[in-house]
PDB file of C-alpha atoms in Angstrom:
ATOM      1  CA  UNK A1427     121.434-225.302 -79.569  1.00  0.00           C
ATOM      2  CA  UNK A1428     120.997-226.199 -75.730  1.00  0.00           C
ATOM      3  CA  UNK A1429     117.434-227.070 -74.524  1.00  0.00           C
ATOM      4  CA  UNK A1430     116.913-226.707 -70.667  1.00  0.00           C
ATOM      5  CA  UNK A1431     114.618-228.274 -68.214  1.00  0.00           C
ATOM      6  CA  UNK A1432     114.036-227.162 -64.689  1.00  0.00           C
ATOM      7  CA  UNK A1433     112.449-230.026 -63.024  1.00  0.00           C
ATOM      8  CA  UNK A1434     112.788-233.572 -64.384  1.00  0.00           C
ATOM      9  CA  UNK A1435     109.595-235.484 -63.508  1.00  0.00           C
ATOM     10  CA  UNK A1436     107.264-237.335 -65.731  1.00  0.00           C
ATOM     11  CA  UNK A1437     106.377-234.795 -68.314  1.00  0.00           C
ATOM     12  CA  UNK A1438     109.962-233.510 -68.587  1.00  0.00           C
ATOM     13  CA  UNK A1439     111.229-237.092 -69.092  1.00  0.00           C
ATOM     14  CA  UNK A1440     108.715-237.725 -71.814  1.00  0.00           C
ATOM     15  CA  UNK A1441     109.808-234.427 -73.684  1.00  0.00           C
ATOM     16  CA  UNK A1442     113.381-235.336 -73.334  1.00  0.00           C
ATOM     17  CA  UNK A1443     112.727-238.731 -74.773  1.00  0.00           C
ATOM     18  CA  UNK A1444     110.599-237.553 -77.698  1.00  0.00           C
ATOM     19  CA  UNK A1445     113.346-234.900 -78.517  1.00  0.00           C
ATOM     20  CA  UNK A1446     116.015-237.589 -78.390  1.00  0.00           C
ATOM     21  CA  UNK A1447     114.715-239.164 -81.394  1.00  0.00           C
ATOM     22  CA  UNK A1448     114.452-235.914 -83.477  1.00  0.00           C
ATOM     23  CA  UNK A1449     117.707-234.561 -82.280  1.00  0.00           C
ATOM     24  CA  UNK A1450     119.802-232.299 -84.683  1.00  0.00           C
ATOM     25  CA  UNK A1451     123.514-233.108 -84.476  1.00  0.00           C
ATOM     26  CA  UNK A1452     124.192-229.886 -82.508  1.00  0.00           C
ATOM     27  CA  UNK A1453     121.518-230.062 -80.030  1.00  0.00           C
ATOM     28  CA  UNK A1454     122.100-230.654 -76.481  1.00  0.00           C
ATOM     29  CA  UNK A1455     119.750-231.058 -73.495  1.00  0.00           C
ATOM     30  CA  UNK A1456     120.441-229.739 -70.101  1.00  0.00           C
ATOM     31  CA  UNK A1457     118.908-230.944 -66.939  1.00  0.00           C
ATOM     32  CA  UNK A1458     118.565-229.271 -63.529  1.00  0.00           C
ATOM     33  CA  UNK A1459     119.485-231.323 -60.533  1.00  0.00           C
ATOM     34  CA  UNK A1460     115.904-231.184 -59.413  1.00  0.00           C
ATOM     35  CA  UNK A1461     114.533-234.717 -60.021  1.00  0.00           C
ATOM     36  CA  UNK A1462     117.989-236.217 -59.551  1.00  0.00           C
ATOM     37  CA  UNK A1463     117.032-239.989 -60.194  1.00  0.00           C
ATOM     38  CA  UNK A1464     115.213-239.290 -63.455  1.00  0.00           C
ATOM     39  CA  UNK A1465     117.922-236.782 -64.589  1.00  0.00           C
ATOM     40  CA  UNK A1466     120.557-239.382 -64.009  1.00  0.00           C
ATOM     41  CA  UNK A1467     118.588-242.096 -65.796  1.00  0.00           C
ATOM     42  CA  UNK A1468     118.189-239.847 -68.879  1.00  0.00           C
ATOM     43  CA  UNK A1469     121.849-238.717 -68.949  1.00  0.00           C
ATOM     44  CA  UNK A1470     122.932-242.420 -68.800  1.00  0.00           C
ATOM     45  CA  UNK A1471     120.556-243.307 -71.647  1.00  0.00           C
ATOM     46  CA  UNK A1472     121.402-240.316 -74.013  1.00  0.00           C
ATOM     47  CA  UNK A1473     124.827-239.021 -74.768  1.00  0.00           C
ATOM     48  CA  UNK A1474     123.532-235.738 -75.536  1.00  0.00           C
ATOM     49  CA  UNK A1475     121.897-235.048 -72.074  1.00  0.00           C
ATOM     50  CA  UNK A1476     123.761-233.617 -69.282  1.00  0.00           C
ATOM     51  CA  UNK A1477     122.958-232.591 -65.705  1.00  0.00           C
ATOM     52  CA  UNK A1478     123.701-229.088 -64.722  1.00  0.00           C
ATOM     53  CA  UNK A1479     124.852-228.148 -61.080  1.00  0.00           C
ATOM     54  CA  UNK A1480     122.041-225.675 -60.495  1.00  0.00           C
ATOM     55  CA  UNK A1481     118.764-224.273 -62.008  1.00  0.00           C
ATOM     56  CA  UNK A1482     120.721-221.008 -62.680  1.00  0.00           C
ATOM     57  CA  UNK A1483     123.234-223.004 -64.709  1.00  0.00           C
ATOM     58  CA  UNK A1484     120.500-224.396 -66.804  1.00  0.00           C
ATOM     59  CA  UNK A1485     119.178-220.779 -67.513  1.00  0.00           C
ATOM     60  CA  UNK A1486     122.745-219.468 -68.267  1.00  0.00           C
ATOM     61  CA  UNK A1487     123.432-222.130 -70.752  1.00  0.00           C
ATOM     62  CA  UNK A1488     120.061-223.023 -72.408  1.00  0.00           C
ATOM     63  CA  UNK A1489     117.382-221.392 -74.713  1.00  0.00           C
ATOM     64  CA  UNK A1490     114.634-222.492 -74.501  1.00  0.00           C
ATOM     65  CA  UNK A1491     114.057-223.587 -70.993  1.00  0.00           C
ATOM     66  CA  UNK A1492     111.157-225.655 -69.881  1.00  0.00           C
ATOM     67  CA  UNK A1493     109.806-225.133 -66.431  1.00  0.00           C
ATOM     68  CA  UNK A1494     108.448-228.387 -65.367  1.00  0.00           C
ATOM     69  CA  UNK A1495     107.835-228.163 -61.471  1.00  0.00           C
ATOM     70  CA  UNK A1496     104.695-228.301 -59.614  1.00  0.00           C
ATOM     71  CA  UNK A1497     102.650-225.168 -58.701  1.00  0.00           C
ATOM     72  CA  UNK A1498     103.328-225.249 -55.085  1.00  0.00           C
ATOM     73  CA  UNK A1499     107.030-224.649 -55.603  1.00  0.00           C
ATOM     74  CA  UNK A1500     107.086-222.718 -58.917  1.00  0.00           C
ATOM     75  CA  UNK A1501     107.368-219.276 -57.305  1.00  0.00           C
ATOM     76  CA  UNK A1502     110.302-220.384 -55.124  1.00  0.00           C
ATOM     77  CA  UNK A1503     111.905-221.956 -57.966  1.00  0.00           C
ATOM     78  CA  UNK A1504     111.627-218.912 -60.338  1.00  0.00           C
ATOM     79  CA  UNK A1505     112.157-216.096 -58.010  1.00  0.00           C
ATOM     80  CA  UNK A1506     116.090-216.240 -57.781  1.00  0.00           C
ATOM     81  CA  UNK A1507     116.634-216.985 -61.459  1.00  0.00           C
ATOM     82  CA  UNK A1508     118.065-214.343 -63.822  1.00  0.00           C
ATOM     83  CA  UNK A1509     116.870-214.515 -67.453  1.00  0.00           C
ATOM     84  CA  UNK A1510     118.329-212.939 -70.749  1.00  0.00           C
ATOM     85  CA  UNK A1511     116.235-210.678 -72.784  1.00  0.00           C
ATOM     86  CA  UNK A1512     113.940-212.583 -75.139  1.00  0.00           C
ATOM     87  CA  UNK A1513     115.059-216.043 -73.606  1.00  0.00           C
ATOM     88  CA  UNK A1514     112.265-218.552 -74.324  1.00  0.00           C
ATOM     89  CA  UNK A1515     110.655-219.817 -71.030  1.00  0.00           C
ATOM     90  CA  UNK A1516     108.044-222.458 -71.651  1.00  0.00           C
ATOM     91  CA  UNK A1517     105.995-223.001 -68.504  1.00  0.00           C
ATOM     92  CA  UNK A1518     104.308-226.408 -68.034  1.00  0.00           C
ATOM     93  CA  UNK A1519     103.025-225.448 -64.711  1.00  0.00           C
ATOM     94  CA  UNK A1520      99.355-225.857 -63.874  1.00  0.00           C
ATOM     95  CA  UNK A1521      97.351-223.414 -61.760  1.00  0.00           C
ATOM     96  CA  UNK A1522      99.915-220.611 -62.297  1.00  0.00           C
ATOM     97  CA  UNK A1523      98.891-217.925 -64.770  1.00  0.00           C
ATOM     98  CA  UNK A1524     101.073-216.550 -67.623  1.00  0.00           C
ATOM     99  CA  UNK A1525     101.283-213.096 -65.828  1.00  0.00           C
ATOM    100  CA  UNK A1526     102.429-214.700 -62.589  1.00  0.00           C
ATOM    101  CA  UNK A1527     105.315-216.453 -64.522  1.00  0.00           C
ATOM    102  CA  UNK A1528     106.143-213.272 -66.588  1.00  0.00           C
ATOM    103  CA  UNK A1529     106.363-211.103 -63.384  1.00  0.00           C
ATOM    104  CA  UNK A1530     109.080-213.434 -61.953  1.00  0.00           C
ATOM    105  CA  UNK A1531     110.933-213.614 -65.392  1.00  0.00           C
ATOM    106  CA  UNK A1532     110.362-210.198 -66.841  1.00  0.00           C
ATOM    107  CA  UNK A1533     113.253-210.277 -69.289  1.00  0.00           C
ATOM    108  CA  UNK A1534     112.057-213.787 -70.733  1.00  0.00           C
ATOM    109  CA  UNK A1535     109.648-214.500 -73.398  1.00  0.00           C
ATOM    110  CA  UNK A1536     107.128-216.648 -71.623  1.00  0.00           C
ATOM    111  CA  UNK A1537     104.789-219.350 -73.054  1.00  0.00           C
ATOM    112  CA  UNK A1538     102.413-221.697 -71.276  1.00  0.00           C
ATOM    113  CA  UNK A1539     101.902-225.239 -72.752  1.00  0.00           C
ATOM    114  CA  UNK A1540     100.270-228.435 -71.936  1.00  0.00           C
ATOM    115  CA  UNK A1541     102.035-231.491 -73.547  1.00  0.00           C
ATOM    116  CA  UNK A1542     100.908-234.961 -72.819  1.00  0.00           C
ATOM    117  CA  UNK A1543     103.171-237.881 -71.722  1.00  0.00           C
ATOM    118  CA  UNK A1544     102.661-239.305 -75.365  1.00  0.00           C
ATOM    119  CA  UNK A1545     105.305-236.717 -76.370  1.00  0.00           C
ATOM    120  CA  UNK A1546     107.860-239.535 -75.617  1.00  0.00           C
ATOM    121  CA  UNK A1547     106.371-241.200 -78.844  1.00  0.00           C
ATOM    122  CA  UNK A1548     106.233-237.962 -80.714  1.00  0.00           C
ATOM    123  CA  UNK A1549     102.478-237.935 -80.638  1.00  0.00           C
ATOM    124  CA  UNK A1550     101.490-235.203 -78.086  1.00  0.00           C
ATOM    125  CA  UNK A1551      98.893-232.687 -79.235  1.00  0.00           C
ATOM    126  CA  UNK A1552     100.188-229.654 -77.214  1.00  0.00           C
ATOM    127  CA  UNK A1553      98.150-226.633 -76.690  1.00  0.00           C
ATOM    128  CA  UNK A1554     100.097-223.308 -76.031  1.00  0.00           C
ATOM    129  CA  UNK A1555      99.591-219.754 -75.406  1.00  0.00           C
ATOM    130  CA  UNK A1556     100.549-217.246 -76.676  1.00  0.00           C
ATOM    131  CA  UNK A1557     101.597-218.403 -80.057  1.00  0.00           C
ATOM    132  CA  UNK A1558     105.364-218.325 -80.347  1.00  0.00           C
ATOM    133  CA  UNK A1559     107.295-219.720 -83.470  1.00  0.00           C
ATOM    134  CA  UNK A1560     110.205-221.260 -81.521  1.00  0.00           C
ATOM    135  CA  UNK A1561     107.956-223.081 -79.193  1.00  0.00           C
ATOM    136  CA  UNK A1562     105.620-224.212 -81.964  1.00  0.00           C
ATOM    137  CA  UNK A1563     108.528-225.724 -83.711  1.00  0.00           C
ATOM    138  CA  UNK A1564     109.502-227.729 -80.681  1.00  0.00           C
ATOM    139  CA  UNK A1565     106.188-229.121 -80.012  1.00  0.00           C
ATOM    140  CA  UNK A1566     105.591-229.936 -83.617  1.00  0.00           C
ATOM    141  CA  UNK A1567     108.704-232.282 -83.206  1.00  0.00           C
ATOM    142  CA  UNK A1568     106.807-233.927 -80.349  1.00  0.00           C
ATOM    143  CA  UNK A1569     103.390-234.333 -82.261  1.00  0.00           C
ATOM    144  CA  UNK A1570     101.438-231.302 -83.002  1.00  0.00           C
ATOM    145  CA  UNK A1571     101.649-227.722 -81.687  1.00  0.00           C
ATOM    146  CA  UNK A1572      98.113-226.374 -81.273  1.00  0.00           C
ATOM    147  CA  UNK A1573      98.055-222.533 -80.439  1.00  0.00           C
ATOM    148  CA  UNK A1574      95.217-221.133 -78.836  1.00  0.00           C
ATOM    149  CA  UNK A1575      93.647-217.724 -78.898  1.00  0.00           C
ATOM    150  CA  UNK A1576      93.750-216.767 -75.067  1.00  0.00           C
ATOM    151  CA  UNK A1577      94.649-218.090 -71.744  1.00  0.00           C
ATOM    152  CA  UNK A1578      91.058-219.191 -70.945  1.00  0.00           C
ATOM    153  CA  UNK A1579      91.205-221.439 -74.085  1.00  0.00           C
ATOM    154  CA  UNK A1580      94.324-222.982 -72.775  1.00  0.00           C
ATOM    155  CA  UNK A1581      92.618-223.676 -69.376  1.00  0.00           C
ATOM    156  CA  UNK A1582      89.662-225.148 -71.264  1.00  0.00           C
ATOM    157  CA  UNK A1583      92.060-227.419 -73.024  1.00  0.00           C
ATOM    158  CA  UNK A1584      94.129-228.295 -69.855  1.00  0.00           C
ATOM    159  CA  UNK A1585      91.000-229.387 -68.129  1.00  0.00           C
ATOM    160  CA  UNK A1586      90.512-232.196 -70.575  1.00  0.00           C
ATOM    161  CA  UNK A1587      93.946-233.528 -69.699  1.00  0.00           C
ATOM    162  CA  UNK A1588      92.254-234.499 -66.261  1.00  0.00           C
ATOM    163  CA  UNK A1589      90.459-237.226 -68.230  1.00  0.00           C
ATOM    164  CA  UNK A1590      93.687-239.317 -68.629  1.00  0.00           C
ATOM    165  CA  UNK A1591      93.250-241.440 -65.616  1.00  0.00           C
ATOM    166  CA  UNK A1592      89.483-241.713 -66.006  1.00  0.00           C
ATOM    167  CA  UNK A1593      89.997-242.788 -69.535  1.00  0.00           C
ATOM    168  CA  UNK A1594      92.330-245.701 -68.427  1.00  0.00           C
ATOM    169  CA  UNK A1595      89.801-246.564 -65.529  1.00  0.00           C
ATOM    170  CA  UNK A1596      86.972-247.039 -68.037  1.00  0.00           C
ATOM    171  CA  UNK A1597      88.992-249.121 -70.408  1.00  0.00           C
ATOM    172  CA  UNK A1598      90.027-251.188 -67.472  1.00  0.00           C
ATOM    173  CA  UNK A1599      86.404-251.609 -66.462  1.00  0.00           C
ATOM    174  CA  UNK A1600      85.801-252.923 -70.144  1.00  0.00           C
ATOM    175  CA  UNK A1601      88.637-255.293 -69.720  1.00  0.00           C
ATOM    176  CA  UNK A1602      87.570-256.383 -66.185  1.00  0.00           C
ATOM    177  CA  UNK A1603      84.009-257.038 -67.618  1.00  0.00           C
ATOM    178  CA  UNK A1604      85.422-259.147 -70.455  1.00  0.00           C
ATOM    179  CA  UNK A1605      87.457-261.336 -68.023  1.00  0.00           C
ATOM    180  CA  UNK A1606      84.352-261.763 -65.627  1.00  0.00           C
ATOM    181  CA  UNK A1607      82.474-263.120 -68.574  1.00  0.00           C
ATOM    182  CA  UNK A1608      85.084-265.695 -69.398  1.00  0.00           C
ATOM    183  CA  UNK A1609      87.471-264.081 -71.779  1.00  0.00           C
ATOM    184  CA  UNK A1610      91.164-264.864 -71.204  1.00  0.00           C
ATOM    185  CA  UNK A1611      93.070-262.118 -69.446  1.00  0.00           C
ATOM    186  CA  UNK A1612      95.513-261.487 -72.102  1.00  0.00           C
ATOM    187  CA  UNK A1613      92.865-261.417 -74.826  1.00  0.00           C
ATOM    188  CA  UNK A1614      90.830-259.030 -72.725  1.00  0.00           C
ATOM    189  CA  UNK A1615      93.678-256.619 -72.285  1.00  0.00           C
ATOM    190  CA  UNK A1616      94.765-256.761 -75.868  1.00  0.00           C
ATOM    191  CA  UNK A1617      91.281-256.497 -77.410  1.00  0.00           C
ATOM    192  CA  UNK A1618      90.302-253.708 -75.183  1.00  0.00           C
ATOM    193  CA  UNK A1619      93.362-251.563 -76.086  1.00  0.00           C
ATOM    194  CA  UNK A1620      93.453-252.468 -79.688  1.00  0.00           C
ATOM    195  CA  UNK A1621      89.606-251.845 -80.301  1.00  0.00           C
ATOM    196  CA  UNK A1622      89.808-248.425 -79.085  1.00  0.00           C
ATOM    197  CA  UNK A1623      93.198-247.504 -80.442  1.00  0.00           C
ATOM    198  CA  UNK A1624      91.899-248.627 -84.016  1.00  0.00           C
ATOM    199  CA  UNK A1625      88.709-246.644 -83.637  1.00  0.00           C
ATOM    200  CA  UNK A1626      90.593-243.524 -82.780  1.00  0.00           C
ATOM    201  CA  UNK A1627      92.947-244.040 -85.670  1.00  0.00           C
ATOM    202  CA  UNK A1628      89.852-244.610 -87.851  1.00  0.00           C
ATOM    203  CA  UNK A1629      88.335-241.311 -86.583  1.00  0.00           C
ATOM    204  CA  UNK A1630      91.560-239.387 -87.178  1.00  0.00           C
ATOM    205  CA  UNK A1631      91.587-240.603 -90.807  1.00  0.00           C
ATOM    206  CA  UNK A1632      88.072-239.450 -91.297  1.00  0.00           C
ATOM    207  CA  UNK A1633      87.781-236.619 -93.984  1.00  0.00           C
ATOM    208  CA  UNK A1634      85.571-234.419 -91.646  1.00  0.00           C
ATOM    209  CA  UNK A1635      86.801-235.347 -88.257  1.00  0.00           C
ATOM    210  CA  UNK A1636      83.204-235.006 -87.029  1.00  0.00           C
ATOM    211  CA  UNK A1637      82.847-236.929 -84.030  1.00  0.00           C
ATOM    212  CA  UNK A1638      79.101-236.423 -83.682  1.00  0.00           C
ATOM    213  CA  UNK A1639      78.767-237.749 -87.209  1.00  0.00           C
ATOM    214  CA  UNK A1640      80.969-240.781 -86.560  1.00  0.00           C
ATOM    215  CA  UNK A1641      78.771-241.638 -83.443  1.00  0.00           C
ATOM    216  CA  UNK A1642      75.487-241.353 -85.587  1.00  0.00           C
ATOM    217  CA  UNK A1643      77.015-243.593 -88.118  1.00  0.00           C
ATOM    218  CA  UNK A1644      78.020-246.218 -85.704  1.00  0.00           C
ATOM    219  CA  UNK A1645      74.669-246.214 -83.904  1.00  0.00           C
ATOM    220  CA  UNK A1646      72.698-248.270 -86.385  1.00  0.00           C
ATOM    221  CA  UNK A1647      69.013-248.174 -85.587  1.00  0.00           C
ATOM    222  CA  UNK A1648      68.185-251.255 -83.452  1.00  0.00           C
ATOM    223  CA  UNK A1649      71.832-252.050 -83.118  1.00  0.00           C
ATOM    224  CA  UNK A1650      73.968-252.632 -80.085  1.00  0.00           C
ATOM    225  CA  UNK A1651      75.603-249.192 -80.245  1.00  0.00           C
ATOM    226  CA  UNK A1652      72.354-247.420 -80.352  1.00  0.00           C
ATOM    227  CA  UNK A1653      71.200-249.270 -77.184  1.00  0.00           C
ATOM    228  CA  UNK A1654      74.532-248.568 -75.427  1.00  0.00           C
ATOM    229  CA  UNK A1655      74.160-244.886 -76.266  1.00  0.00           C
ATOM    230  CA  UNK A1656      70.654-244.774 -74.959  1.00  0.00           C
ATOM    231  CA  UNK A1657      71.478-246.533 -71.737  1.00  0.00           C
ATOM    232  CA  UNK A1658      74.518-244.486 -70.917  1.00  0.00           C
ATOM    233  CA  UNK A1659      72.731-241.283 -71.459  1.00  0.00           C
ATOM    234  CA  UNK A1660      69.829-242.504 -69.267  1.00  0.00           C
ATOM    235  CA  UNK A1661      72.477-243.111 -66.644  1.00  0.00           C
ATOM    236  CA  UNK A1662      73.694-239.620 -66.878  1.00  0.00           C
ATOM    237  CA  UNK A1663      77.079-240.400 -68.155  1.00  0.00           C
ATOM    238  CA  UNK A1664      77.090-237.327 -70.416  1.00  0.00           C
ATOM    239  CA  UNK A1665      76.097-234.846 -67.883  1.00  0.00           C
ATOM    240  CA  UNK A1666      78.622-236.291 -65.299  1.00  0.00           C
ATOM    241  CA  UNK A1667      81.396-235.853 -67.858  1.00  0.00           C
ATOM    242  CA  UNK A1668      80.322-232.267 -68.342  1.00  0.00           C
ATOM    243  CA  UNK A1669      80.151-231.558 -64.771  1.00  0.00           C
ATOM    244  CA  UNK A1670      83.664-233.016 -64.017  1.00  0.00           C
ATOM    245  CA  UNK A1671      85.168-230.899 -66.889  1.00  0.00           C
ATOM    246  CA  UNK A1672      83.393-227.754 -65.582  1.00  0.00           C
ATOM    247  CA  UNK A1673      84.861-228.433 -62.096  1.00  0.00           C
ATOM    248  CA  UNK A1674      88.439-228.940 -63.574  1.00  0.00           C
ATOM    249  CA  UNK A1675      88.279-225.802 -65.384  1.00  0.00           C
ATOM    250  CA  UNK A1676      87.071-223.886 -62.378  1.00  0.00           C
ATOM    251  CA  UNK A1677      90.087-225.107 -60.466  1.00  0.00           C
ATOM    252  CA  UNK A1678      92.450-224.046 -63.158  1.00  0.00           C
ATOM    253  CA  UNK A1679      91.012-220.559 -63.382  1.00  0.00           C
ATOM    254  CA  UNK A1680      90.880-219.576 -59.736  1.00  0.00           C
ATOM    255  CA  UNK A1681      93.626-221.729 -58.027  1.00  0.00           C
ATOM    256  CA  UNK A1682      97.022-220.023 -57.388  1.00  0.00           C
ATOM    257  CA  UNK A1683     100.456-221.374 -57.001  1.00  0.00           C
ATOM    258  CA  UNK A1684      99.888-222.678 -53.610  1.00  0.00           C
ATOM    259  CA  UNK A1685      98.392-226.040 -54.607  1.00  0.00           C
ATOM    260  CA  UNK A1686     100.190-229.397 -54.130  1.00  0.00           C
ATOM    261  CA  UNK A1687     102.576-230.260 -56.943  1.00  0.00           C
ATOM    262  CA  UNK A1688     100.815-231.742 -59.922  1.00  0.00           C
ATOM    263  CA  UNK A1689     101.892-234.731 -61.827  1.00  0.00           C
ATOM    264  CA  UNK A1690     104.308-232.726 -63.953  1.00  0.00           C
ATOM    265  CA  UNK A1691     106.910-232.673 -61.090  1.00  0.00           C
ATOM    266  CA  UNK A1692     106.562-236.373 -60.047  1.00  0.00           C
ATOM    267  CA  UNK A1693     108.744-239.291 -61.041  1.00  0.00           C
ATOM    268  CA  UNK A1694     106.956-241.813 -63.476  1.00  0.00           C
ATOM    269  CA  UNK A1695     104.793-244.542 -61.830  1.00  0.00           C
ATOM    270  CA  UNK A1696     105.943-247.014 -64.335  1.00  0.00           C
ATOM    271  CA  UNK A1697     107.728-247.203 -67.575  1.00  0.00           C
ATOM    272  CA  UNK A1698     107.249-244.188 -69.832  1.00  0.00           C
ATOM    273  CA  UNK A1699     105.556-244.573 -73.297  1.00  0.00           C
ATOM    274  CA  UNK A1700     108.595-245.119 -75.561  1.00  0.00           C
TER     275      UNK A1700
END
C-alpha cells in the first residue's frame, strides 16, 4: 500500500512519523514536492518515504491520499487533480466543507478529519466525518479514530483544537509564577508539565470519565481547589472560554476557502513530538 500526502507541513510530518512506527512491511509513503524541506527531512529519516515529482504523481500512485494544505490554496491545489473512482481522499483542510472538496474530486471518497500533532507519538484523538473504515483504521494506528455524526459535530470538535496554544500559554503562566516565587527554573518547568500530565492520565483511567465528578472530588470543602475554582469562576474564566469556543465554531461554519493558510500547511516551529 502507498499512502500519499499533498502538502508536507506540521500535521503531515506528525502523521508520517506516527505511521512510520506502525509500518507494515509493504507500506510506502509518497510525499508531494510541496513543503520540500520537510519532505526531504522525512525522506532522509525513513527509508520507506519518497518524494514524488508532482501532486498528480502522488494521486496516481497512492491510496489513501491526505490533503494537508492551507484553506487559501486548497481549491487551486485540488482543481487540476484527477482521481480514481473510490480512491480515499482525507482532507485535513479547515474552513473548507466536505461538499466543496467533493465537488473538486467527484470520483474520490472524501473524508474530513482533524488529527493533532500528537499523532507523531500515536496519541492523537482524531475526529472524522463521514465514518469510513479505511480512514478509521489509519487513525486508530495514530491514536484513536473518533467518527462523528455530521459535519457540524466535526466543526464543534475542530473548534476545541484552537485551545492548543492557549493551553500551553496557561501552563507557561503557572511555570512563570513558580519561578517568580523562587522555584528553580528547571523544577518549575518539570513540575508544571508532570503535574498536569499525571492528572490527565489519572482522569483517563477513571472508570466513569466524568470530568465534572472529578472536579467535585478534587474540590474538598474549604480546600485550595475549592478556593481556586471559586476565584476563577468569579473572574469569568469559564464564560471567557465558552465565548472563545463559540467564536471559533462560528468561524469554522461560515468561512470559505479564502482564509490564510492554517497551521496544517506550515513548517514546524520546533522539534515535533517524537
